[in-house]
PDB file of C-alpha atoms and ligand atoms in Angstrom:
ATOM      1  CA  UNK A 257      42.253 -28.536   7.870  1.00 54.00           C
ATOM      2  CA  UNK A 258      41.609 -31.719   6.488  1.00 59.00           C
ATOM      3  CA  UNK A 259      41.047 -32.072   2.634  1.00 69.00           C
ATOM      4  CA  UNK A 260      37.060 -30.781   2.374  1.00 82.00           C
ATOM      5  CA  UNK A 261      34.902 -32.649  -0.415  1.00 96.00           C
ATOM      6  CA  UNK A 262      33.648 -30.171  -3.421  1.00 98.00           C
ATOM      7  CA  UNK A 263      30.971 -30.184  -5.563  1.00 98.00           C
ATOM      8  CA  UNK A 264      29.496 -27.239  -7.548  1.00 98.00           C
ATOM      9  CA  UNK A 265      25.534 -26.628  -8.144  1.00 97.00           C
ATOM     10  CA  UNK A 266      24.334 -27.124 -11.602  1.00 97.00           C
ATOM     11  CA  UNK A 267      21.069 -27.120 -12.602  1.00 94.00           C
ATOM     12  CA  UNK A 268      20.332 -28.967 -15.925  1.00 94.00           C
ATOM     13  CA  UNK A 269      17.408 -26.604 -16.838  1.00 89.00           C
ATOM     14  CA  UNK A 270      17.688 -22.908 -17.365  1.00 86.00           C
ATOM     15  CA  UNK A 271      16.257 -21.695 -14.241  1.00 84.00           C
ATOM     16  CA  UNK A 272      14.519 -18.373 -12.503  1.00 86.00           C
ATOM     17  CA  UNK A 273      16.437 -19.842  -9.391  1.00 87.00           C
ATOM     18  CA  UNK A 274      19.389 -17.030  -8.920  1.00 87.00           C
ATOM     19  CA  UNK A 275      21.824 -19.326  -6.649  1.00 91.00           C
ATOM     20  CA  UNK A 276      22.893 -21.996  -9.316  1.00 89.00           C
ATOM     21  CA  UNK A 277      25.905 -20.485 -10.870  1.00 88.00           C
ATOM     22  CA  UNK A 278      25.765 -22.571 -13.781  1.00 88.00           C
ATOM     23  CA  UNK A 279      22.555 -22.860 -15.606  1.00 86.00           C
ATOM     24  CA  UNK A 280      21.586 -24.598 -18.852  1.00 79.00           C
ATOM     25  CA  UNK A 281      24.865 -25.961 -20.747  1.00 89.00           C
ATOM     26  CA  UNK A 282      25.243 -28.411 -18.313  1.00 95.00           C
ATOM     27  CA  UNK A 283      27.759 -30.004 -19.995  1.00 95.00           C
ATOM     28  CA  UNK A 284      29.854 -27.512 -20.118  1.00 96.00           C
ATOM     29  CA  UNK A 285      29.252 -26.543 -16.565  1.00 96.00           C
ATOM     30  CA  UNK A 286      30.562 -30.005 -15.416  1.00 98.00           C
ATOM     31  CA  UNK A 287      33.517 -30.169 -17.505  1.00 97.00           C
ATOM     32  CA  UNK A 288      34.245 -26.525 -16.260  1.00 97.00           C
ATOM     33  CA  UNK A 289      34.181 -28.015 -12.434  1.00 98.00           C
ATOM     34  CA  UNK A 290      35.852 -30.724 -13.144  1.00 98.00           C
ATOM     35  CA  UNK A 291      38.646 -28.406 -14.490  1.00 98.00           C
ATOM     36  CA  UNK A 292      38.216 -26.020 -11.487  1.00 98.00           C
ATOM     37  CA  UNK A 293      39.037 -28.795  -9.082  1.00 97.00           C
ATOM     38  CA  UNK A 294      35.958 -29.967  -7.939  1.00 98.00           C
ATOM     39  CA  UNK A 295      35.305 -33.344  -6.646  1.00 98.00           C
ATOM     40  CA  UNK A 296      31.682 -33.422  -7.422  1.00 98.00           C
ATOM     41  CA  UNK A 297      28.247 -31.924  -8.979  1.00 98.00           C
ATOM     42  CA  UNK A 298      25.050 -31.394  -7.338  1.00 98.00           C
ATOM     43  CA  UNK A 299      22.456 -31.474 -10.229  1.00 98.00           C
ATOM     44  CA  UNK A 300      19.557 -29.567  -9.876  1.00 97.00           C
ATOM     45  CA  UNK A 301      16.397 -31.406 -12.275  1.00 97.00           C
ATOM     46  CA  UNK A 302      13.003 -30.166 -12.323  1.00 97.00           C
ATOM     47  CA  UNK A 303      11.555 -33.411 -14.220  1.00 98.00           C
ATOM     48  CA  UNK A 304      13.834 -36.709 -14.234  1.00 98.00           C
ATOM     49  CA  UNK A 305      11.618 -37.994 -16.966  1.00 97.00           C
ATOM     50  CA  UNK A 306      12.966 -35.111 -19.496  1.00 96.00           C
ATOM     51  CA  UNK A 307      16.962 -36.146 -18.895  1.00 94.00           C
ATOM     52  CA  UNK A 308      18.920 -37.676 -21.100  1.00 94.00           C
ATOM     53  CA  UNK A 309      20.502 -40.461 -18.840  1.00 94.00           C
ATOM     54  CA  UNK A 310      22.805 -41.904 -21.115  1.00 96.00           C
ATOM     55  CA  UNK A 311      24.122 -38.063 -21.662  1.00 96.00           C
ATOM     56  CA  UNK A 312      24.235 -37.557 -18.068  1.00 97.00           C
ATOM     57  CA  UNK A 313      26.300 -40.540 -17.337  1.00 98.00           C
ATOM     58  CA  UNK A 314      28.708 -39.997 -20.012  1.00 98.00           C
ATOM     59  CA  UNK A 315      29.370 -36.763 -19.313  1.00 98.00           C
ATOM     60  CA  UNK A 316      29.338 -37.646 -15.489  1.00 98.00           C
ATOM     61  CA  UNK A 317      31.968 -40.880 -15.940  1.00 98.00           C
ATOM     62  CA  UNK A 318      34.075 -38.892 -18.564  1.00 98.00           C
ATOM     63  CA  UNK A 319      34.632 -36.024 -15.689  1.00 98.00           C
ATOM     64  CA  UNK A 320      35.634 -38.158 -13.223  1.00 98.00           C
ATOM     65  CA  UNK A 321      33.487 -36.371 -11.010  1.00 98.00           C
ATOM     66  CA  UNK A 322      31.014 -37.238  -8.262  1.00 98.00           C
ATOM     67  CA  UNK A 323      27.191 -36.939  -8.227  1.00 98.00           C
ATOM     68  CA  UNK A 324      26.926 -35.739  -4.606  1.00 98.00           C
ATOM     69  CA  UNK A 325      23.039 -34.956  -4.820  1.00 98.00           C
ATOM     70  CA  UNK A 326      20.145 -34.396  -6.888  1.00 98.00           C
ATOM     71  CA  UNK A 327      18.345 -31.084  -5.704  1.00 98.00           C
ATOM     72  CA  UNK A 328      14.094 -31.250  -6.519  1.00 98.00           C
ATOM     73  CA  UNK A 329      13.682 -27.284  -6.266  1.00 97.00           C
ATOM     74  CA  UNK A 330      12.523 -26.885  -9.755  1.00 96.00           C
ATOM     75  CA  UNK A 331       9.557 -29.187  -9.358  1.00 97.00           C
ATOM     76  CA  UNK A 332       8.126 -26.400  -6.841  1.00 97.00           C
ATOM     77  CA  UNK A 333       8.857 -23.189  -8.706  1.00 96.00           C
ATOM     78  CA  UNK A 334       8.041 -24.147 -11.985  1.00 95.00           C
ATOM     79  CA  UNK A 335       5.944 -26.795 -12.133  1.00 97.00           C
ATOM     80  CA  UNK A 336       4.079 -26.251  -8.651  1.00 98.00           C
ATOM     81  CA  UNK A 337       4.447 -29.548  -7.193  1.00 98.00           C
ATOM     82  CA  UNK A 338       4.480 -29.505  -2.501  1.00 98.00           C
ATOM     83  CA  UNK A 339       4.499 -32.683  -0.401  1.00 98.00           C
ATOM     84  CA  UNK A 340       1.934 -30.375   1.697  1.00 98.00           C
ATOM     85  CA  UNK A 341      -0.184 -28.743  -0.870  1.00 98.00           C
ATOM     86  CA  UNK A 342      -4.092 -28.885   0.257  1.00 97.00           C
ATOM     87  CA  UNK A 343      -4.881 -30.684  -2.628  1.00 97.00           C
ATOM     88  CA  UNK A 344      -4.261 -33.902  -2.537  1.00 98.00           C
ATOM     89  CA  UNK A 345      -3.775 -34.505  -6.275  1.00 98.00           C
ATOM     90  CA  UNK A 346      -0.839 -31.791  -5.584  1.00 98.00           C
ATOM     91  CA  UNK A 347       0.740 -33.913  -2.651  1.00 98.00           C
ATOM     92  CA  UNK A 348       0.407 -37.224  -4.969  1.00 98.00           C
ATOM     93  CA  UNK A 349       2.112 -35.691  -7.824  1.00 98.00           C
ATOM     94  CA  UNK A 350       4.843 -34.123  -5.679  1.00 98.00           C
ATOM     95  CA  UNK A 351       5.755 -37.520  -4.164  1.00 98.00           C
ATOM     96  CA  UNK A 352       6.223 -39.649  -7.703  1.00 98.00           C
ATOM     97  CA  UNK A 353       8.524 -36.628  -9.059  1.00 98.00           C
ATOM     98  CA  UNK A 354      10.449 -36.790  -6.104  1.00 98.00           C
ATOM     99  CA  UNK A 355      10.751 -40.796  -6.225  1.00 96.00           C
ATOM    100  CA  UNK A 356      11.779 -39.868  -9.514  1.00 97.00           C
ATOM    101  CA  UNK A 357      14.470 -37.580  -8.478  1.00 98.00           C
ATOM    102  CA  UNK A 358      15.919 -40.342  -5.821  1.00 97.00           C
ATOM    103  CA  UNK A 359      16.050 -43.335  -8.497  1.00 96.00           C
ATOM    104  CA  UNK A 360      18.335 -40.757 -10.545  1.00 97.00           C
ATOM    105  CA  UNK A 361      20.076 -40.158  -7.415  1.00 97.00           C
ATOM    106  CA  UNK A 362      20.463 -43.594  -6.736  1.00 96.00           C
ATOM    107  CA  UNK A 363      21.994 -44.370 -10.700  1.00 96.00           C
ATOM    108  CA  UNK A 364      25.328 -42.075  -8.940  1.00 97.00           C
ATOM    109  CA  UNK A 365      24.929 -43.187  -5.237  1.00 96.00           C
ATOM    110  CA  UNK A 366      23.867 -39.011  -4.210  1.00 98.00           C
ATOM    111  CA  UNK A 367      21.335 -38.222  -2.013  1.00 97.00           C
ATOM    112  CA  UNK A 368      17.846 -36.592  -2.631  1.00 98.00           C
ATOM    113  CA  UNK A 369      17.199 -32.729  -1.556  1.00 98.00           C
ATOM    114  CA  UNK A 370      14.030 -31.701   0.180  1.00 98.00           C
ATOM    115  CA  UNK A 371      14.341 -28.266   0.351  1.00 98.00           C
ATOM    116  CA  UNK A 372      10.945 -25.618  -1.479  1.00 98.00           C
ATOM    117  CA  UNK A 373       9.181 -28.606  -2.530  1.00 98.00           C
ATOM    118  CA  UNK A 374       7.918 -29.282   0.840  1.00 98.00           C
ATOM    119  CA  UNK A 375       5.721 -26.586   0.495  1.00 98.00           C
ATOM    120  CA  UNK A 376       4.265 -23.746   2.840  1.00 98.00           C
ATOM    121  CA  UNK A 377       1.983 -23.876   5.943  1.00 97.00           C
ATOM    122  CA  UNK A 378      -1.223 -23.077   4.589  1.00 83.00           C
ATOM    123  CA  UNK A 379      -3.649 -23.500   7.387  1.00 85.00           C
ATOM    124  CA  UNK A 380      -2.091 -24.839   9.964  1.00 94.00           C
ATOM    125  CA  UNK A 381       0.951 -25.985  11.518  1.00 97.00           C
ATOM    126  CA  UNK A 382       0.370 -29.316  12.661  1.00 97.00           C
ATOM    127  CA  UNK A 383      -1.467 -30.260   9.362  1.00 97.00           C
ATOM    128  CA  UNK A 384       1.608 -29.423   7.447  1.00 98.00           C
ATOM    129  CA  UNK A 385       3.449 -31.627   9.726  1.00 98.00           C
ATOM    130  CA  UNK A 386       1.658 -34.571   9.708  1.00 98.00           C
ATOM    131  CA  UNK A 387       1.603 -33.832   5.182  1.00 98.00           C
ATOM    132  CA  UNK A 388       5.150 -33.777   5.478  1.00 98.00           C
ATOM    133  CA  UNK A 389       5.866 -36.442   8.126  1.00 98.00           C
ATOM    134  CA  UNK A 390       3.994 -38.976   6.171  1.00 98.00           C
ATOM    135  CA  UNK A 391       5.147 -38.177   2.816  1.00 98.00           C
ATOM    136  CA  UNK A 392       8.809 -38.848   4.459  1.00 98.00           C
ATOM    137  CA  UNK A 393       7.695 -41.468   5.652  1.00 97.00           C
ATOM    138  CA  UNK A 394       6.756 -43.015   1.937  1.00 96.00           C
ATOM    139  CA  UNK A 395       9.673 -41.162   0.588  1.00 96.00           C
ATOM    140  CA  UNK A 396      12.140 -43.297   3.316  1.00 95.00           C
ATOM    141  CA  UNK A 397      10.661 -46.743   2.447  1.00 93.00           C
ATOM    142  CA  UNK A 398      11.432 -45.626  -1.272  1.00 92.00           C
ATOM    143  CA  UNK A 399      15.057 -44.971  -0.493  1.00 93.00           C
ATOM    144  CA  UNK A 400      15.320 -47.522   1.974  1.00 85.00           C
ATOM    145  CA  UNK A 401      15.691 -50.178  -0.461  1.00 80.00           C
ATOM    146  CA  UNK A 402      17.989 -48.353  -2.841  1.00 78.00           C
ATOM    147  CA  UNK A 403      20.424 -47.221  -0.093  1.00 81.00           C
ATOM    148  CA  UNK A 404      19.990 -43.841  -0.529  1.00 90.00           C
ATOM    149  CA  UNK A 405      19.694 -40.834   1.851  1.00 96.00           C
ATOM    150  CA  UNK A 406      17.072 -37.907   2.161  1.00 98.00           C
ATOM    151  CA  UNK A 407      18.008 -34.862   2.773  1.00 98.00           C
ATOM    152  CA  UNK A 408      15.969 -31.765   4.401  1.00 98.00           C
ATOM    153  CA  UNK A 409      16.719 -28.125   4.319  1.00 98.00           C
ATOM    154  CA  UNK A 410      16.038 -25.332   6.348  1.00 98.00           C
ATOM    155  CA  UNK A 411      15.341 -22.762   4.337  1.00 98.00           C
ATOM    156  CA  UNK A 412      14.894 -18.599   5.110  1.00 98.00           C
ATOM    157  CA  UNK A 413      11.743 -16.882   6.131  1.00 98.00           C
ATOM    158  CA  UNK A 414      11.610 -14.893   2.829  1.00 97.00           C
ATOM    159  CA  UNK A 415      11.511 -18.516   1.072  1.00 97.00           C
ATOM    160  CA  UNK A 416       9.246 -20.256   2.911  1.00 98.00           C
ATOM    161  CA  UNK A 417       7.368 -19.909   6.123  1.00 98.00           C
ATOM    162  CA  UNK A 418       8.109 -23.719   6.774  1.00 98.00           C
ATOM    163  CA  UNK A 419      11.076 -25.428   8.792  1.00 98.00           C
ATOM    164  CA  UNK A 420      13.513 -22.223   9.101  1.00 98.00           C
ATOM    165  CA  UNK A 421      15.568 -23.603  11.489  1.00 98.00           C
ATOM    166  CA  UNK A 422      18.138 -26.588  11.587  1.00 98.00           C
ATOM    167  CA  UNK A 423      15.891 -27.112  14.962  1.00 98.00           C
ATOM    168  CA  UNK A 424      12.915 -27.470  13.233  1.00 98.00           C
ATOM    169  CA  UNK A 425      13.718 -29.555  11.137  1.00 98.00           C
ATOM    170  CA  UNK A 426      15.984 -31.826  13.815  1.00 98.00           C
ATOM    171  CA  UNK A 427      12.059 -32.534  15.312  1.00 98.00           C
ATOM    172  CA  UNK A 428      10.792 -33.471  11.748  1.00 98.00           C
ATOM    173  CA  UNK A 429      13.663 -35.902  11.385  1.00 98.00           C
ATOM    174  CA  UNK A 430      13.072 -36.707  14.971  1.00 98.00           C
ATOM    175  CA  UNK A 431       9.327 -37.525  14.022  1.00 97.00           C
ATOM    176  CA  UNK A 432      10.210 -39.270  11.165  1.00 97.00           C
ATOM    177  CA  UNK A 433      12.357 -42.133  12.736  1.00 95.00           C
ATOM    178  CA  UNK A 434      14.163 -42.727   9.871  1.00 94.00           C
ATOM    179  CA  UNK A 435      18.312 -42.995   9.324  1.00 94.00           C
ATOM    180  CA  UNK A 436      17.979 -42.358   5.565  1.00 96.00           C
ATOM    181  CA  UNK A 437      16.849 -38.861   6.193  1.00 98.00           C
ATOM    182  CA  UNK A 438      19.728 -36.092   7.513  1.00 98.00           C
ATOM    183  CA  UNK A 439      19.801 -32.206   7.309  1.00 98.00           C
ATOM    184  CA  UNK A 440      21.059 -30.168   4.775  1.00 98.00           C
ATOM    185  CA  UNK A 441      22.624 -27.084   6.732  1.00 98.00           C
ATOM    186  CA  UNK A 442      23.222 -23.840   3.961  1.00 98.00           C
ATOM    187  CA  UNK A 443      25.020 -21.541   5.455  1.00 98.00           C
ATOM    188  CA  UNK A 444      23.544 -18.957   3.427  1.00 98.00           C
ATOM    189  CA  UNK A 445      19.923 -19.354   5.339  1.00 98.00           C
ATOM    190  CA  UNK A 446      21.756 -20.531   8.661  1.00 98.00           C
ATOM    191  CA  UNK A 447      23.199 -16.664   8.249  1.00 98.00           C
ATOM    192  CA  UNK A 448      19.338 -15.427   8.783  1.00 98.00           C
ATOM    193  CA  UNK A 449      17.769 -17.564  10.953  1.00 98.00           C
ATOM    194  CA  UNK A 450      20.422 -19.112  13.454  1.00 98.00           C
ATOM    195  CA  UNK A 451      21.153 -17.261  16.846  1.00 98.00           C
ATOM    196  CA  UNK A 452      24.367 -19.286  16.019  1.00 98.00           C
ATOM    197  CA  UNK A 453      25.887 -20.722  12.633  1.00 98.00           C
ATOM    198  CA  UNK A 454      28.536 -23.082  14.680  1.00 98.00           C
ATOM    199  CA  UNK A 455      25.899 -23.963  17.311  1.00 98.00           C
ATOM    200  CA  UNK A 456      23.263 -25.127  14.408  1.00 98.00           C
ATOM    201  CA  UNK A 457      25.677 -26.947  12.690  1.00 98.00           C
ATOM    202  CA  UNK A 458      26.885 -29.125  16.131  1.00 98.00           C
ATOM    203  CA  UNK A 459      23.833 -29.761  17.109  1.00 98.00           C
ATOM    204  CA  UNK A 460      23.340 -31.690  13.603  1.00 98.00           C
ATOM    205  CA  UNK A 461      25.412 -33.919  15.344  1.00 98.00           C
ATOM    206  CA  UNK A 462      25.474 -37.562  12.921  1.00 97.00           C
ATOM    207  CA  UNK A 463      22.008 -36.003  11.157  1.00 98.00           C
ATOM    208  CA  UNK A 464      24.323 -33.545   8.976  1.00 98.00           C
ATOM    209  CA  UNK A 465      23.845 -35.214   5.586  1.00 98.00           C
ATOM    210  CA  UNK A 466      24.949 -32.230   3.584  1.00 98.00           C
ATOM    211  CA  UNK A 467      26.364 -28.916   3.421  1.00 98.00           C
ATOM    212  CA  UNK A 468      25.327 -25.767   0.770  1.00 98.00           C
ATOM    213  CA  UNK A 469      28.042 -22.961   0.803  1.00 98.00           C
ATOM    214  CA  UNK A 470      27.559 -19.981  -0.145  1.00 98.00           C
ATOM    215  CA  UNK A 471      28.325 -16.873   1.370  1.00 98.00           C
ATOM    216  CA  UNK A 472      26.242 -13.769   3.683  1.00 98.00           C
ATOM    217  CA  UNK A 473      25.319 -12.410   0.233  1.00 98.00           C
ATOM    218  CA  UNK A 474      24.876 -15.775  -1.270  1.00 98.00           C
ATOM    219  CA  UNK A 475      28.109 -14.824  -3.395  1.00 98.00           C
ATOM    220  CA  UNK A 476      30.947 -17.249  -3.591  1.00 98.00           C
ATOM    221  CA  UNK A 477      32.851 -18.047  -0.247  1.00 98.00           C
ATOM    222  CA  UNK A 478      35.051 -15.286   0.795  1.00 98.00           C
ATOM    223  CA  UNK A 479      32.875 -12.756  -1.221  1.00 98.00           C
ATOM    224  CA  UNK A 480      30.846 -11.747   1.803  1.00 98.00           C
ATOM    225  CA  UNK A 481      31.396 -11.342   5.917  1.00 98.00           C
ATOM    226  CA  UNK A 482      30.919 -14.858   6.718  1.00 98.00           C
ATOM    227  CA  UNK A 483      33.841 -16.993   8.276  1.00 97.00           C
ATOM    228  CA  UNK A 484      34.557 -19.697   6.464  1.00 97.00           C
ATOM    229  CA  UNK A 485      37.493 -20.622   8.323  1.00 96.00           C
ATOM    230  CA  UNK A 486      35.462 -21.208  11.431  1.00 96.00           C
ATOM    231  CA  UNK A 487      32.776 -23.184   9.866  1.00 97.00           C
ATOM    232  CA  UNK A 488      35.324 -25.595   8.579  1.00 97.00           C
ATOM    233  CA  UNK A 489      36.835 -25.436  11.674  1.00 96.00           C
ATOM    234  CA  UNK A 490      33.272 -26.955  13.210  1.00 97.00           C
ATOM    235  CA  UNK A 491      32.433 -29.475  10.588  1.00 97.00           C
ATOM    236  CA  UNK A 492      36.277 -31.315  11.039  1.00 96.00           C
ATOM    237  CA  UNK A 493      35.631 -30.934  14.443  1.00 97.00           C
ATOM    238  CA  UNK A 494      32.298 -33.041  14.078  1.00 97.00           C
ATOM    239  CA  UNK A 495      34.670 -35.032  11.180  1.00 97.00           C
ATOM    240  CA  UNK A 496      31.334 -33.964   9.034  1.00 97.00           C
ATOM    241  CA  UNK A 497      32.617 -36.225   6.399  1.00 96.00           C
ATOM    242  CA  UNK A 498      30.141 -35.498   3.297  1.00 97.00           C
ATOM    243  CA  UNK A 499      30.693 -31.971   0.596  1.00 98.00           C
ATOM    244  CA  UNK A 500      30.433 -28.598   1.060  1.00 98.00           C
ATOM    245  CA  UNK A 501      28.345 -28.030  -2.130  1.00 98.00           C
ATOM    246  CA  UNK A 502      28.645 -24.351  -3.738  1.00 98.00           C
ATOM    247  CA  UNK A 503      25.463 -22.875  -4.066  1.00 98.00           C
ATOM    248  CA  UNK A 504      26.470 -19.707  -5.056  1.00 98.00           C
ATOM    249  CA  UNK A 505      25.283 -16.842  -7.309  1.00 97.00           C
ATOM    250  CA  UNK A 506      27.106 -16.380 -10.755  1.00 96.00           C
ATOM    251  CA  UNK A 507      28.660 -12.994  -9.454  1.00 96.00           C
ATOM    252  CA  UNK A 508      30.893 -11.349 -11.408  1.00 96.00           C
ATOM    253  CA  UNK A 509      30.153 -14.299 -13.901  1.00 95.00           C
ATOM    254  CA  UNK A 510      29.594 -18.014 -13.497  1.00 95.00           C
ATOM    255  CA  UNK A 511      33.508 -19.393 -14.050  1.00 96.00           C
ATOM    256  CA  UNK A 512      34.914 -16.763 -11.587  1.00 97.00           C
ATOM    257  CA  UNK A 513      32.135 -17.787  -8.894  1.00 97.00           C
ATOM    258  CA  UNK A 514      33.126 -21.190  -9.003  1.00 97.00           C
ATOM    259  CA  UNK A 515      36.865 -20.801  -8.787  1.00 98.00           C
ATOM    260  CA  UNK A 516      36.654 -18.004  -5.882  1.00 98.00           C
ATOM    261  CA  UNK A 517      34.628 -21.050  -3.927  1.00 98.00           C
ATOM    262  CA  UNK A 518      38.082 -23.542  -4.802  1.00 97.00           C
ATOM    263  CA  UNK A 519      40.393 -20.793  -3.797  1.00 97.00           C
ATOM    264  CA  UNK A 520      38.818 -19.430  -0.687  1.00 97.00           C
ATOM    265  CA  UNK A 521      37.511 -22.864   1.325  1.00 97.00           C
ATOM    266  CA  UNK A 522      40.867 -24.537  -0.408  1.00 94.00           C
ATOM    267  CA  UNK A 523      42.846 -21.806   1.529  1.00 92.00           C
ATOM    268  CA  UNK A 524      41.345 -22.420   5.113  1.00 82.00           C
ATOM    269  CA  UNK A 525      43.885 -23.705   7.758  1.00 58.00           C
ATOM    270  CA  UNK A 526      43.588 -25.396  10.892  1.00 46.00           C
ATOM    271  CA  UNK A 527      44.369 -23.461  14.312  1.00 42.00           C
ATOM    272  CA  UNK A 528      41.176 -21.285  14.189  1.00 43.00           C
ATOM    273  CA  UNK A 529      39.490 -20.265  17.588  1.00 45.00           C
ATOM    274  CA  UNK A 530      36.753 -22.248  17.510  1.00 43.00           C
ATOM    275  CA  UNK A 531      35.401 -21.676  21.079  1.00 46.00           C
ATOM    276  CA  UNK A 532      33.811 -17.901  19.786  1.00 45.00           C
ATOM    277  CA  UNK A 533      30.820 -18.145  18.464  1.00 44.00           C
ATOM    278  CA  UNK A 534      29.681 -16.073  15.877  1.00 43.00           C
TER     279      UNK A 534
HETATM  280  C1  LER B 658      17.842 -24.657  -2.232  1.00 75.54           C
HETATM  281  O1  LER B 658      18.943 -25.443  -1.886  1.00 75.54           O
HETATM  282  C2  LER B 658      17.845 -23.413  -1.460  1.00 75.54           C
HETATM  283  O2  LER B 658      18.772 -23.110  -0.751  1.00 75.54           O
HETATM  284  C3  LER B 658      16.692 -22.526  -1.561  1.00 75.54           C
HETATM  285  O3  LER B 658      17.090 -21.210  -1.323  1.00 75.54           O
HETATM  286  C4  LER B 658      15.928 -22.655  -2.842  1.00 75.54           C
HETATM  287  O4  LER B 658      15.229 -21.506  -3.089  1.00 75.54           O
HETATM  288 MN1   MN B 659      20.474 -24.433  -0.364  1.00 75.54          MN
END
């Protein structure tokens, strides 16, 4: 198996968001990944505007880590921003804060997440769509002249009744027309809604942007029944070439979450049976 990329969620607020093993403290939390072995954060930021940036890059450069992405969650659950809210005032809002979040991203080269903040279908299908298509379509030009990347994720029935599938969201992209927006396949929600995990992830083909692990429990890697080996197996077979970016509840505690990720995708070897799907 070729050497996979790391990074480790951390979210810089305290958050009701269970899947961030490190919370709060950021600091801490990237020195700890750093230590761990990782070769990069994902920050999660509900509100660019309340960062410290000079903090955030000297804590950043003095890890000698990478900013992989910037994840736009919190701007949903807490402050109730959706690119396809009915009110318009709603939509407008949710599109600054995320061309917000992408001129962080862009201070560390990482890409932008679109995962809850895209909102629900509340009347109908194809008006969510055409929300969501056009605020991509504003939210492309923004990172189309800062070289940055978009990045959408499917995301579980019990989450959102929007874009469950890598599919789905393949015909958004498709829609779109843009080549600074890719998926974001997590395994963890790939694990409910995919007839296959390997199959969802190949037919990402080039569009595979990013990658959150976690595992069928949303526990570290190895911690549940999902098969790490043969997902890795897939992505080096598709040379996916961007991180596999631990999403991961803090089960037993936070540090031991984080190094069970290191140890267990860190362990994987080439020479699995690819050809069964799971
Ligand atoms: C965010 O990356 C995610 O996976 C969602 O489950 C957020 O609730
Ligand atoms: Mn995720």
């Amino acid at each position: 198996m070729a050497a996979v990329k790391l990074a480790l969620v951390i979210s810089i607020d305290e958050t009701s968001f269970d899947a961030v093993a490190v919370r709060g403290r950021w600091d801490q939390g990237v020195r700890m990944a750093a230590s761990l072995g990782y070769d990069a954060v994902e920050l999660a930021v509900r509100d660019p505007a309340t960062i410290d940036h000079k903090a955030l890059h000297s804590v950043i450069r003095d890890s000698g880590l990478a900013v992989a992405a910037v994840g736009t969650g919190q701007a949903y659950l807490k402050d109730g921003l959706s690119l396809t809210s009915d009110d318009a005032g709603i939509r407008a809002l949710a599109s600054e804060r995320i061309a917000a979040h992408t001129h962080l991203a862009s201070e560390f080269g990482a890409s932008t997440i679109v995962g809850l903040i895209r909102g629900r279908v509340t009347h109908d299908r194809s008006t969510t769509d055409a929300r969501f298509t056009e605020a991509l379509h504003h939210l492309s030009v923004v990172v189309g002249s800062n070289g940055g990347q978009v990045l959408i994720e499917p995301i579980n029935r019990y989450e959102t009744d929007y874009l469950n599938t890598v599919g789905e969201v393949l015909e958004i992209i498709e829609r779109v027309g843009s080549s600074s927006i890719q998926v974001l396949a997590d395994t963890f929600h790939m694990n409910i809604e995919e007839r296959s995990l390997e199959g969802a992830l190949r037919s990402c083909g080039h569009r595979l942007g990013h990658v959150h692990v976690a595992d069928s429990n949303r526990q570290a890697p190895g911690f549940g029944h999902l098969n790490f080996a043969r997902i890795l197996a897939v992505l080096e077979e598709m040379d996916y070439q961007g991180y596999l970016s631990a999403e991961i509840l803090p089960a037993p505690d936070p540090e031991s979450a984080a190094r069970q990720t290191v140890a267990h995708l860190t362990s994987m070897r080439v020479g699995v049976n690819t050809e069964e799907e799971m």
